[in-house]
CSV table of C-alpha atoms and ligand atoms in Angstrom, one decimal:
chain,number,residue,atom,x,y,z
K,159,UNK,CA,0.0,0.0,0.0
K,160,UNK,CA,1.0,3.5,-0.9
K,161,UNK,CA,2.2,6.0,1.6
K,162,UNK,CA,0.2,9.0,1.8
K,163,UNK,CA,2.1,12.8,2.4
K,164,UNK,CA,1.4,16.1,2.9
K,165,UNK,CA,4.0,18.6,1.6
K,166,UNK,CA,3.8,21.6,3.2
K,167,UNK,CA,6.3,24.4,1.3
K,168,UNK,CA,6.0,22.6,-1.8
K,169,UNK,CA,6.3,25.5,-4.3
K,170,UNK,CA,9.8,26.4,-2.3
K,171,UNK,CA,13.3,25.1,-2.7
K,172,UNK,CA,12.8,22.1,-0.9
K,173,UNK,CA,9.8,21.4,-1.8
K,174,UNK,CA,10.9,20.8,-5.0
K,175,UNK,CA,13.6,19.2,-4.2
K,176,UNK,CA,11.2,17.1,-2.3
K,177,UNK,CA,9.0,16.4,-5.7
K,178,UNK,CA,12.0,15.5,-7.9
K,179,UNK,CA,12.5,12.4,-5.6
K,180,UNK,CA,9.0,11.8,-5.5
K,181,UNK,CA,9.1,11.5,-9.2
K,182,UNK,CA,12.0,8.0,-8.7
K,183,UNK,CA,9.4,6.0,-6.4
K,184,UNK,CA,7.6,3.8,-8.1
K,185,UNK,CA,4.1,4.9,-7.1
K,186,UNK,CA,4.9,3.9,-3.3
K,187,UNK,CA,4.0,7.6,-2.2
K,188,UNK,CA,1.1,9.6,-2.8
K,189,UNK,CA,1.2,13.5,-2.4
K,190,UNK,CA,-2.4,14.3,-0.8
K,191,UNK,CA,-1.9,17.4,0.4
K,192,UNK,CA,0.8,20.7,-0.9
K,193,UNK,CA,0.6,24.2,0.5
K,194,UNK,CA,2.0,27.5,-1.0
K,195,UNK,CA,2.2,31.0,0.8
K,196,UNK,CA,1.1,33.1,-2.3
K,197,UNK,CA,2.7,31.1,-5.2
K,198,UNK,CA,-0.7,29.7,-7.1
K,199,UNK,CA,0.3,29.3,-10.2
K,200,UNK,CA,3.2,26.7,-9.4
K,201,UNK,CA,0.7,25.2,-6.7
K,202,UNK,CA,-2.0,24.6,-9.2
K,203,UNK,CA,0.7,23.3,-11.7
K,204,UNK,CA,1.7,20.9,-9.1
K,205,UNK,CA,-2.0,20.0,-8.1
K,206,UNK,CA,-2.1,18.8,-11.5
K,207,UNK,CA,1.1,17.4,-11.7
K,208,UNK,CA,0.3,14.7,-9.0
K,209,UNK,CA,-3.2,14.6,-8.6
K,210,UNK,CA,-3.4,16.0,-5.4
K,211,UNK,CA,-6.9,17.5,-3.9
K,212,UNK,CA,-5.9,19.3,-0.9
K,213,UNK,CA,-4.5,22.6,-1.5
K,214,UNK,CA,-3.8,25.1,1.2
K,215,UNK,CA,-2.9,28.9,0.2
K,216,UNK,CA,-1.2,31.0,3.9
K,217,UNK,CA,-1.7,34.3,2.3
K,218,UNK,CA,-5.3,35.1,2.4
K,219,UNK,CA,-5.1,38.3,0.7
K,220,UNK,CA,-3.9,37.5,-2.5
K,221,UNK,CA,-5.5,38.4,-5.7
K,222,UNK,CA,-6.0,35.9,-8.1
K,223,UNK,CA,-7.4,34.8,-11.4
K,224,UNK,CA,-7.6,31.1,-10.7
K,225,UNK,CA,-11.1,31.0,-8.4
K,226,UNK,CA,-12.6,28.9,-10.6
K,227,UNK,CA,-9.6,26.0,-10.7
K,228,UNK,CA,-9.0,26.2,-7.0
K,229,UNK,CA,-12.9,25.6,-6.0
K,230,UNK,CA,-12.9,22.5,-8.1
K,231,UNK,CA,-10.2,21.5,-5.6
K,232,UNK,CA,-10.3,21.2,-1.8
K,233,UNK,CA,-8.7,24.5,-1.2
K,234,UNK,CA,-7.7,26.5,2.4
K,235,UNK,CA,-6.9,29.4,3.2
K,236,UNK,CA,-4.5,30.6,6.1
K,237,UNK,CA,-1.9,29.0,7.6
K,238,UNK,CA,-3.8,28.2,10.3
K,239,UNK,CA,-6.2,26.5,8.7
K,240,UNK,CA,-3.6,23.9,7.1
K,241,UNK,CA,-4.1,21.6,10.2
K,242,UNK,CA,-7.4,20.7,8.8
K,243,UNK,CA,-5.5,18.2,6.4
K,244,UNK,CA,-4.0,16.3,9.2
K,245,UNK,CA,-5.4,13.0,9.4
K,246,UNK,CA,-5.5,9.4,10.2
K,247,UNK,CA,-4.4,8.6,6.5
K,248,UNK,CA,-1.2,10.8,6.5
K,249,UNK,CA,1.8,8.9,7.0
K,250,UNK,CA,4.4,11.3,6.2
K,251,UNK,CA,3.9,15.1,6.7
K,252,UNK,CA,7.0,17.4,5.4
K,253,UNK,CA,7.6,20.6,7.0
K,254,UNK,CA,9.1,23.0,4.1
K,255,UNK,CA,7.7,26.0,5.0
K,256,UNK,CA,10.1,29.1,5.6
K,257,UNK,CA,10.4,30.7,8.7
K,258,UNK,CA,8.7,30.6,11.8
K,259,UNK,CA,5.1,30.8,10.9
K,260,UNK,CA,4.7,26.7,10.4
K,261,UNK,CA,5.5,26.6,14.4
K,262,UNK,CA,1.5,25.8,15.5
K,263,UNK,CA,1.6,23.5,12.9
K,264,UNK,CA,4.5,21.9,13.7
K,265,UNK,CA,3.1,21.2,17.0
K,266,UNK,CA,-0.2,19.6,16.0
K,267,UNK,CA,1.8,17.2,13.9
K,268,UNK,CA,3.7,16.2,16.6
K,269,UNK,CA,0.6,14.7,18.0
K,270,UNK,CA,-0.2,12.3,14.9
K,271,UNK,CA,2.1,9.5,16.0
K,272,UNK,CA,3.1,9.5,12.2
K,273,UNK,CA,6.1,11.2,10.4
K,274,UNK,CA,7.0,14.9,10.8
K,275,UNK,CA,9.8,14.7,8.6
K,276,UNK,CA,11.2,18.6,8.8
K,277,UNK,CA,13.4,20.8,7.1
K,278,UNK,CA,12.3,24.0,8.5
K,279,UNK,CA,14.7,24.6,11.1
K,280,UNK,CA,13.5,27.7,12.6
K,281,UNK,CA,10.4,26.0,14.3
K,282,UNK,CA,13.0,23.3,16.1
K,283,UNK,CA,15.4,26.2,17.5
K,284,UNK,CA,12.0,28.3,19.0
K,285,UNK,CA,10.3,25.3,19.5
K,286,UNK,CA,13.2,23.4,21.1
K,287,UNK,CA,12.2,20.8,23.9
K,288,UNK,CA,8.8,21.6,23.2
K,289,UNK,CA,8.6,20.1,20.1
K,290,UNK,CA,10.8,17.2,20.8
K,291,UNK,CA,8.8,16.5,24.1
K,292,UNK,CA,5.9,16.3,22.2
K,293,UNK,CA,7.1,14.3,19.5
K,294,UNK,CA,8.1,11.7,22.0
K,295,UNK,CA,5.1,11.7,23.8
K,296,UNK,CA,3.0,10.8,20.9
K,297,UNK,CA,5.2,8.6,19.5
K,298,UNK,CA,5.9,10.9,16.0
K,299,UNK,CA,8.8,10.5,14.3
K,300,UNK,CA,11.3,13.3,13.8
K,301,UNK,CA,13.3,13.0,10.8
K,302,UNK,CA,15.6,15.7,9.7
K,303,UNK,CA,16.0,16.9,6.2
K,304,UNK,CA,18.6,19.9,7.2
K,305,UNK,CA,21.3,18.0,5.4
K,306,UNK,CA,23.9,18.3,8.3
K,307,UNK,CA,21.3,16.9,10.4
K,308,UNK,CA,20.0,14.2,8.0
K,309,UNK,CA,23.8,12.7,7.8
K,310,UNK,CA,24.3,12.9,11.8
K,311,UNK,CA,20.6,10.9,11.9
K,312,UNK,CA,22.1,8.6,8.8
K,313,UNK,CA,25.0,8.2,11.2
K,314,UNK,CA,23.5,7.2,14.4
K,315,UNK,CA,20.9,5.1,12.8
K,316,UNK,CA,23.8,2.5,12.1
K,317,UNK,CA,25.5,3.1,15.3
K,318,UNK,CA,24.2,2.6,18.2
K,319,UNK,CA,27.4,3.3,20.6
K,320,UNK,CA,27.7,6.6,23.1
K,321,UNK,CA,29.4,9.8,21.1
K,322,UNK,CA,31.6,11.6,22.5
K,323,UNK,CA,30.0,14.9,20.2
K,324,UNK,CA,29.3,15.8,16.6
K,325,UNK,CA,30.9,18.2,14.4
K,326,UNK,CA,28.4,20.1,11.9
K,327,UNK,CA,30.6,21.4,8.5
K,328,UNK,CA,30.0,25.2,6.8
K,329,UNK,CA,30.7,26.0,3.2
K,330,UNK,CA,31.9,29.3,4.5
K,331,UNK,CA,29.2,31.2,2.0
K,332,UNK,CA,29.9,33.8,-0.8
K,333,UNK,CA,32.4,35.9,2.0
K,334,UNK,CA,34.9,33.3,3.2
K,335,UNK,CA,37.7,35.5,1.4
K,336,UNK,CA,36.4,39.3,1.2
K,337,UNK,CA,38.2,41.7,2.5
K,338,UNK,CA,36.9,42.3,6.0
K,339,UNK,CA,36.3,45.8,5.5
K,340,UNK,CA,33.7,45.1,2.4
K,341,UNK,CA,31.3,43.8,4.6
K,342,UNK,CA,29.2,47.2,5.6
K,343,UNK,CA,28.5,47.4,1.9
K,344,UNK,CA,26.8,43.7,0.7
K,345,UNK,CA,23.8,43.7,-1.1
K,346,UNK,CA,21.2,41.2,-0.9
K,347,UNK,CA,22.1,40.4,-4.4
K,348,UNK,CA,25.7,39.9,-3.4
K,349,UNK,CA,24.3,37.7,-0.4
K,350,UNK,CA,21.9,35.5,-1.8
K,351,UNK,CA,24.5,34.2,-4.1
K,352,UNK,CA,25.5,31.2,-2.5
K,353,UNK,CA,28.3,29.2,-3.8
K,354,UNK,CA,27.9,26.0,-2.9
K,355,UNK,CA,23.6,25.3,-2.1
K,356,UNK,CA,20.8,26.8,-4.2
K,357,UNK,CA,18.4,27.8,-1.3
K,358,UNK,CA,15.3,30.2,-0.8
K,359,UNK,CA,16.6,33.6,-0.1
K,360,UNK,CA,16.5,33.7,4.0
K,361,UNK,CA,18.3,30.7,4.0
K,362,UNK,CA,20.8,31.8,1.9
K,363,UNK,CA,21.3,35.2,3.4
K,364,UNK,CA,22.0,33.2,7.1
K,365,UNK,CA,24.1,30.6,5.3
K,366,UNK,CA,26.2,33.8,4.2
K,367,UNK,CA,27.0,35.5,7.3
K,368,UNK,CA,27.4,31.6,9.3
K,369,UNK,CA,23.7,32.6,11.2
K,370,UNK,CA,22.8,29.2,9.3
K,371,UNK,CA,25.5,27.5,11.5
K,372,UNK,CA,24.5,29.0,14.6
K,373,UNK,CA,20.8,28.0,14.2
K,374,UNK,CA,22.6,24.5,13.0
K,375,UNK,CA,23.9,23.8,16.5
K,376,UNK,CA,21.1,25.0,18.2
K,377,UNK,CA,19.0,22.7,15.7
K,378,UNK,CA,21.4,19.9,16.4
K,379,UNK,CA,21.3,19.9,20.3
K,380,UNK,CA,17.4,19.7,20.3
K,381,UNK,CA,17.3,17.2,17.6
K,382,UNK,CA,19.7,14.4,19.3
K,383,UNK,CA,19.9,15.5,23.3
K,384,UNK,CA,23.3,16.9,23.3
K,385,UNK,CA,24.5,19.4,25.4
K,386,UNK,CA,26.0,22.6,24.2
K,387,UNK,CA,29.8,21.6,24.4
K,388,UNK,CA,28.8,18.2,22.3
K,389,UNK,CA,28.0,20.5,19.0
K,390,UNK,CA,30.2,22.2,17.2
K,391,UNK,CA,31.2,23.5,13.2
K,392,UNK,CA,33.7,23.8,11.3
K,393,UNK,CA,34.2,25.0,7.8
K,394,UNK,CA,35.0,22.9,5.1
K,395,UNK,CA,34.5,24.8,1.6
K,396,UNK,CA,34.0,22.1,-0.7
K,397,UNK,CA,31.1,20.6,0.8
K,398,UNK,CA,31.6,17.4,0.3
K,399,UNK,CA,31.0,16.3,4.3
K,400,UNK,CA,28.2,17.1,6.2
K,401,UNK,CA,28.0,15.7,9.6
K,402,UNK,CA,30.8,14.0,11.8
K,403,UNK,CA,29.7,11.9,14.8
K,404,UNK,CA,33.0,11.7,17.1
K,405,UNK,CA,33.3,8.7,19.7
K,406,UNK,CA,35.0,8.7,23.0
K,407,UNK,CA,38.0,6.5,21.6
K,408,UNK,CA,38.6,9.3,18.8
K,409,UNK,CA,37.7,7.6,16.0
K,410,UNK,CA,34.8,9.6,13.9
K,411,UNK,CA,32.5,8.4,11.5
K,412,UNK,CA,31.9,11.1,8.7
K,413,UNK,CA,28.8,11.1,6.0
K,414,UNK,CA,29.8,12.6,2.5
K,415,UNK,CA,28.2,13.8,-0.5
K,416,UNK,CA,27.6,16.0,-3.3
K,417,UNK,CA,26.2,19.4,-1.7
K,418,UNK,CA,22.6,18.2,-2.7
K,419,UNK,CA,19.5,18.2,-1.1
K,420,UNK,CA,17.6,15.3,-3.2
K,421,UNK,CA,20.5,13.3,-0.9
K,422,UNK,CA,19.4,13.6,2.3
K,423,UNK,CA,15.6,14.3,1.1
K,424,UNK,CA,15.9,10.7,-0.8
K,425,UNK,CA,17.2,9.2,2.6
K,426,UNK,CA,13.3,9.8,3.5
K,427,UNK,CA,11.8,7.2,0.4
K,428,UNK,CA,14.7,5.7,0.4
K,429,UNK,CA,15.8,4.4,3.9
K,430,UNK,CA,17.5,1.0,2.7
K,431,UNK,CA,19.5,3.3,-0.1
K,432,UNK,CA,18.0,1.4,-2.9
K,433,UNK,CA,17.7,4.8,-4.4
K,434,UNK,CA,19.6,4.7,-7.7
K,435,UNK,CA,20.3,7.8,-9.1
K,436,UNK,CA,22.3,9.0,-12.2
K,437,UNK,CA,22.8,12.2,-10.9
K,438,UNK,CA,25.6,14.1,-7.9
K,439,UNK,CA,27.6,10.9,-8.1
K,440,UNK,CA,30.7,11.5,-5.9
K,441,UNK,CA,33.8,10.8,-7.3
K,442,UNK,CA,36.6,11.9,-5.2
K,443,UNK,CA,39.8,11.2,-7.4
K,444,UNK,CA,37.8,14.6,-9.3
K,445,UNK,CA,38.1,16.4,-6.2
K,446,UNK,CA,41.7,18.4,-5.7
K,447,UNK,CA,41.6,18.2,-1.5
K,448,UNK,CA,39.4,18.7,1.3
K,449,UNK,CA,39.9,21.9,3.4
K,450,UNK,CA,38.7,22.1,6.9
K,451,UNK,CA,39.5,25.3,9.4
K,452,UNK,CA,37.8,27.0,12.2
K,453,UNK,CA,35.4,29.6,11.6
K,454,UNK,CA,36.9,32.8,12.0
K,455,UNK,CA,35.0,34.9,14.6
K,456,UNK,CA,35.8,38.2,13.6
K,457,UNK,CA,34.5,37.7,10.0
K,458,UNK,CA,31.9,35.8,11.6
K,459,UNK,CA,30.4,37.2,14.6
K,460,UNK,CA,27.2,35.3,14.2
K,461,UNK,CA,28.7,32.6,15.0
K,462,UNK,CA,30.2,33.1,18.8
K,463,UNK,CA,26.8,34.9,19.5
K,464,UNK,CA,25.2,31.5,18.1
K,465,UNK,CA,27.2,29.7,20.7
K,466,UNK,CA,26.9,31.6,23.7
K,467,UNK,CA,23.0,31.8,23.1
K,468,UNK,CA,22.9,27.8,22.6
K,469,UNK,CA,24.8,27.7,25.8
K,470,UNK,CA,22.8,30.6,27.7
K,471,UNK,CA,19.5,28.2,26.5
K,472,UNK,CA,16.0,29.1,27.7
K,473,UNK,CA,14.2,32.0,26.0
K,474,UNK,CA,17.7,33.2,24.3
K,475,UNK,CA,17.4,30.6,20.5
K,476,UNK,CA,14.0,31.9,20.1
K,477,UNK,CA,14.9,35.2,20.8
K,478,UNK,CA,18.0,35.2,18.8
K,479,UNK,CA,15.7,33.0,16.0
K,480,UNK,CA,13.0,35.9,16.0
K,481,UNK,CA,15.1,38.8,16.1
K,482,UNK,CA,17.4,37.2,12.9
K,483,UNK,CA,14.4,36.4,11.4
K,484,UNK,CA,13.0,40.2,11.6
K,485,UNK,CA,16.3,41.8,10.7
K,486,UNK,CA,17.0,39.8,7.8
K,487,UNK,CA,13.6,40.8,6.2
K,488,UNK,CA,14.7,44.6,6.6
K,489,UNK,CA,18.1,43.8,5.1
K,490,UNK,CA,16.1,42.3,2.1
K,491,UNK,CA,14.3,45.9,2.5
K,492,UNK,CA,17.1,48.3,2.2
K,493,UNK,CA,16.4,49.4,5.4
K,494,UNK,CA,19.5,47.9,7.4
K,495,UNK,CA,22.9,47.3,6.3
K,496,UNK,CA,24.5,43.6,5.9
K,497,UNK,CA,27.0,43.9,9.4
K,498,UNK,CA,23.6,44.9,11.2
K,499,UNK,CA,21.8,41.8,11.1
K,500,UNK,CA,24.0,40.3,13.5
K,501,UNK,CA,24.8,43.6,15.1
K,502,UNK,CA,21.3,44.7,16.1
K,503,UNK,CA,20.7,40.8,17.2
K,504,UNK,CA,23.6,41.1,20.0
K,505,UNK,CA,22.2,44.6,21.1
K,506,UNK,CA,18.1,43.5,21.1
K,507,UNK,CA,18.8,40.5,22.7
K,508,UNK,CA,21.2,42.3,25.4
K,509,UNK,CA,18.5,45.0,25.9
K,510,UNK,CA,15.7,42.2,26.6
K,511,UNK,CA,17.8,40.4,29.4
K,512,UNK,CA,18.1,44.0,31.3
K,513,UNK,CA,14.8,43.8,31.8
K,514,UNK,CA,14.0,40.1,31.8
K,515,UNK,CA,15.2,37.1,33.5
K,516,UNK,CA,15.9,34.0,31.4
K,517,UNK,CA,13.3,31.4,31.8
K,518,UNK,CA,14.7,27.7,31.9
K,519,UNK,CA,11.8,26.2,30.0
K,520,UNK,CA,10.0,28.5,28.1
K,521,UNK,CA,5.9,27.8,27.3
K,522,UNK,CA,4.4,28.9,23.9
K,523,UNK,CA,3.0,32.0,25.7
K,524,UNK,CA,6.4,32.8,27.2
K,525,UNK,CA,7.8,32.6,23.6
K,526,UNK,CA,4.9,34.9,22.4
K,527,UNK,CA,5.7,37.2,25.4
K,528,UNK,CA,9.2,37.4,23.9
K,529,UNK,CA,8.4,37.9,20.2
K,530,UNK,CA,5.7,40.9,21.3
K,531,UNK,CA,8.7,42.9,23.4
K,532,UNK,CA,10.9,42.3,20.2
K,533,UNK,CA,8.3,43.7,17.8
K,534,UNK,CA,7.6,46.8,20.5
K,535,UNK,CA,11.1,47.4,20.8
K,536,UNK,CA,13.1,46.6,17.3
K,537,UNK,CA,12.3,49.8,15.5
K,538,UNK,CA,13.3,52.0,18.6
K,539,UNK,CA,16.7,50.0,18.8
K,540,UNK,CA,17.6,49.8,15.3
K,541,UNK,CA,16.7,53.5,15.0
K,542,UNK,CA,18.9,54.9,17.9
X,606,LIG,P1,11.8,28.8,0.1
X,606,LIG,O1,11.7,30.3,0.4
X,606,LIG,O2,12.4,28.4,-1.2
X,606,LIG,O3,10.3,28.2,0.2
X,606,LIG,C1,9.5,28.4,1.3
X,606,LIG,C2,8.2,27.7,1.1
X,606,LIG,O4,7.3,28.1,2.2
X,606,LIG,C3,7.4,28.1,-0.1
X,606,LIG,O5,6.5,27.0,-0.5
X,606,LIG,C4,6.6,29.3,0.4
X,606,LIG,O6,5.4,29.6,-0.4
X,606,LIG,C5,6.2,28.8,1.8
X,606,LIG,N1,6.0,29.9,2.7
X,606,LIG,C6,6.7,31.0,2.9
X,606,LIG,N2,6.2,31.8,3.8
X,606,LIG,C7,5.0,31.2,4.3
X,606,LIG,C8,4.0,31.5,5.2
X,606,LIG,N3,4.0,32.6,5.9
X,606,LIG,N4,3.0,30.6,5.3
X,606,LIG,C9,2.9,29.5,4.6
X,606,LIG,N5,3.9,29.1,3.7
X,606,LIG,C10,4.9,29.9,3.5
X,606,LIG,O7,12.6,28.2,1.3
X,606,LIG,P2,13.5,26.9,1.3
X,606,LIG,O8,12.7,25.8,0.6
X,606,LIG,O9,14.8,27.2,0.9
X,606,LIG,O10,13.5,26.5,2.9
X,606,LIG,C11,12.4,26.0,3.6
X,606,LIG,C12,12.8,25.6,5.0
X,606,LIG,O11,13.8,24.6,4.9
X,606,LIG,C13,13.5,26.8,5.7
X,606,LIG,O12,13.2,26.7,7.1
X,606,LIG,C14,15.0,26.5,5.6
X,606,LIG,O13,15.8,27.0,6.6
X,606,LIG,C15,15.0,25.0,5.5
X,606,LIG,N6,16.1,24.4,4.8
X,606,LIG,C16,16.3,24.7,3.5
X,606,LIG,C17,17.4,24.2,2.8
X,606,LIG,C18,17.5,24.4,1.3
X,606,LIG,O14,18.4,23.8,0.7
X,606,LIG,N7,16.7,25.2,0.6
X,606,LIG,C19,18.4,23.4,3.4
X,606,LIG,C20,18.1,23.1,4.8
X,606,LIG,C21,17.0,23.6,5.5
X,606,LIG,P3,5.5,30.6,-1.7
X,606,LIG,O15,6.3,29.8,-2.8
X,606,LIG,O16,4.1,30.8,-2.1
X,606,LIG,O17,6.3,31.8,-1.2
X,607,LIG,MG1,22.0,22.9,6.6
């Protein structure tokens, strides 16, 4: 019998991704449900594409021409309305939504005892324990799709034994080499280049300043237990390795591949690896060397604030999450410069613990406590 999904994010990046290894199973999977923000056109092509019914639309306000095709289909509106497709004959939902908006949802698929395979990272650094807690308690099954966390699960799966830690790898991004004193002036343009992964834009623009890596550890420790000083990156410019896990006799198991999503997502409808595909073979003798180094903190700042807000815990990921998540949208804007995003971050987030004590385990409403003081407060800050 087929496996039934729901894609949520399916007109994005991975999303698509997620569709192109959808295409190599052999009628094993059936996509029931896919969900766009405001992209109908590609949602309606993909309706069609794989016969799926339930279509789900976040931005109510859109304007479109397409009434008439989306009536014929089962069609929501609002984002939190997409729960309504959550049901006993899901097997597998995929979280590819952007952001943090997909957190309530998140949530109510953690109850379905099924799948909640996610690539949306954002919702596991707010949501943190959380999420996990309740993914454990109703039995659901996390499985990462954030390719340095799909090879560390790929690497624990087989290996049962006690790690010492793991070790996350970083392309470095489109500034490993610019000159230092550059930085005040990148453009989104400039940033959303990425050299390595073809991305959605917020992505890409927290891949490029090394934000990606410090939501990666913080995505890493709620994902397998670890404890701060049992995560850590490096960067390794070719890509090639994604995840380390270190044991306590140091020896390290390593998982390499092309830099390719349809890897890790195929690891999903693929779990014995009987995937055979033509395509990001890896052929090492091609490659000229491997280069691994420390990430510099002083081209990087986002990284050291990433650690000590993984290690301060509590309130401070979502906080750090939300803020990033506000002040890259006004980078996109024009409105800040590049060396602000993480700037302003440092600054909110110092500002909020003035007044605030850090609360061990934070509830939803503490979160939304949190994000309404950064909304109340970001434009005075970033304005002084
Ligand atoms: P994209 O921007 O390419 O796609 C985002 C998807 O989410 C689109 O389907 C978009 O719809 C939808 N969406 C955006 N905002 C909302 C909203 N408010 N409500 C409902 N749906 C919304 O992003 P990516 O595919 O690159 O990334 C998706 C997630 O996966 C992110 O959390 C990212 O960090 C994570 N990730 C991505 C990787 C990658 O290689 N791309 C790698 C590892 C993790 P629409 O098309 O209509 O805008
Ligand atoms: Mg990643």
């Amino acid at each position: 019998m087929s496996k039934n999904i729901i894609l949520f994010g399916a007109t994005g990046s991975i999303g698509s991704s997620v569709r192109r290894i959808l295409d190599k199973t052999n009628g094993e999977f059936c996509l029931k449900g896919i969900t766009c923000n405001q992209n109908i056109d590609s949602l309606i092509e993909i309706s069609n594409q794989y016969n799926c019914h339930d279509l789900g639309v976040s931005n109510k306000d859109i304007s479109n021409n397409k009434k008439e095709i989306l009536t014929k289909k089962n069609t929501i509106y609002g984002i939190e309305n997409f729960e309504s497709f959550i049901n006993d004959d899901i097997d597998i939902y995929i979280l590819a939504i952007s952001g943090l908006s997909g957190a309530s949802l998140a949530l109510k698929i953690a109850e379905t005892g099924k799948t909640l395979a996610i690539a949306n990272k954002e919702c596991i650094i707010s949501l943190g324990k959380i999420l996990v807690n309740k993914c454990n308690e109703f039995n659901t099954s996390i499985f990462p799709l954030d390719s340095e966390h799909n090879a560390i699960h790929q690497l624990l799966y087989k290996n049962h034994r006690s790690i010492k830690d793991i070790t996350l790898t970083a392309s470095g991004g489109p500034f490993l080499d610019l000159d230092l004193d550059r930085f005040d002036s990148i453009t989104p343009e400039q940033a959303i280049k990425h050299p390595k992964w073809k991305m959605g834009n917020k992505i890409s623009i927290d891949s490029s300043n090394m934000m990606n890596k410090s939501l990666e550890l913080i995505e890493a420790k709620n994902l397998f237990h670890l404890r701060s000083d049992q995560v850590n990156a490096i960067v390794h410019p070719q890509s090639i390795i994604h995840g380390i896990i270190n044991f306590h006799d140091n020896s390290s198991y390593a998982f390499l591949s092309q830099p390719n999503m349809e890897v890790p997502i195929s690891s999903l409808f693929f779990p014995n690896k009987d995937y055979r595909s033509n395509d990001h073979d890896l052929d090492l003798t091609k490659l000229n060397s491997l280069d691994f180094f420390e990430i510099d903190n002083k081209r990087f700042p986002a990284f050291t604030l990433g650690k000590y807000i993984m290690q301060k815990d509590g309130i401070a990921p979502h906080l750090f999450n939300y803020i990033n998540d506000k002040l890259v949208k006004l980078f996109l804007e024009g409105v800040i410069k590049y060396t602000k995003i993480v700037n302003f971050n440092e600054r909110i987030i110092e500002l909020y613990f003035k007044s605030h004590q850090n609360i061990n385990e934070p509830n939803i409403e503490d979160l939304n406590e949190s994000s309404i003081w950064v909304d109340e407060n970001i434009k005075t800050i970033i304005n002084k």
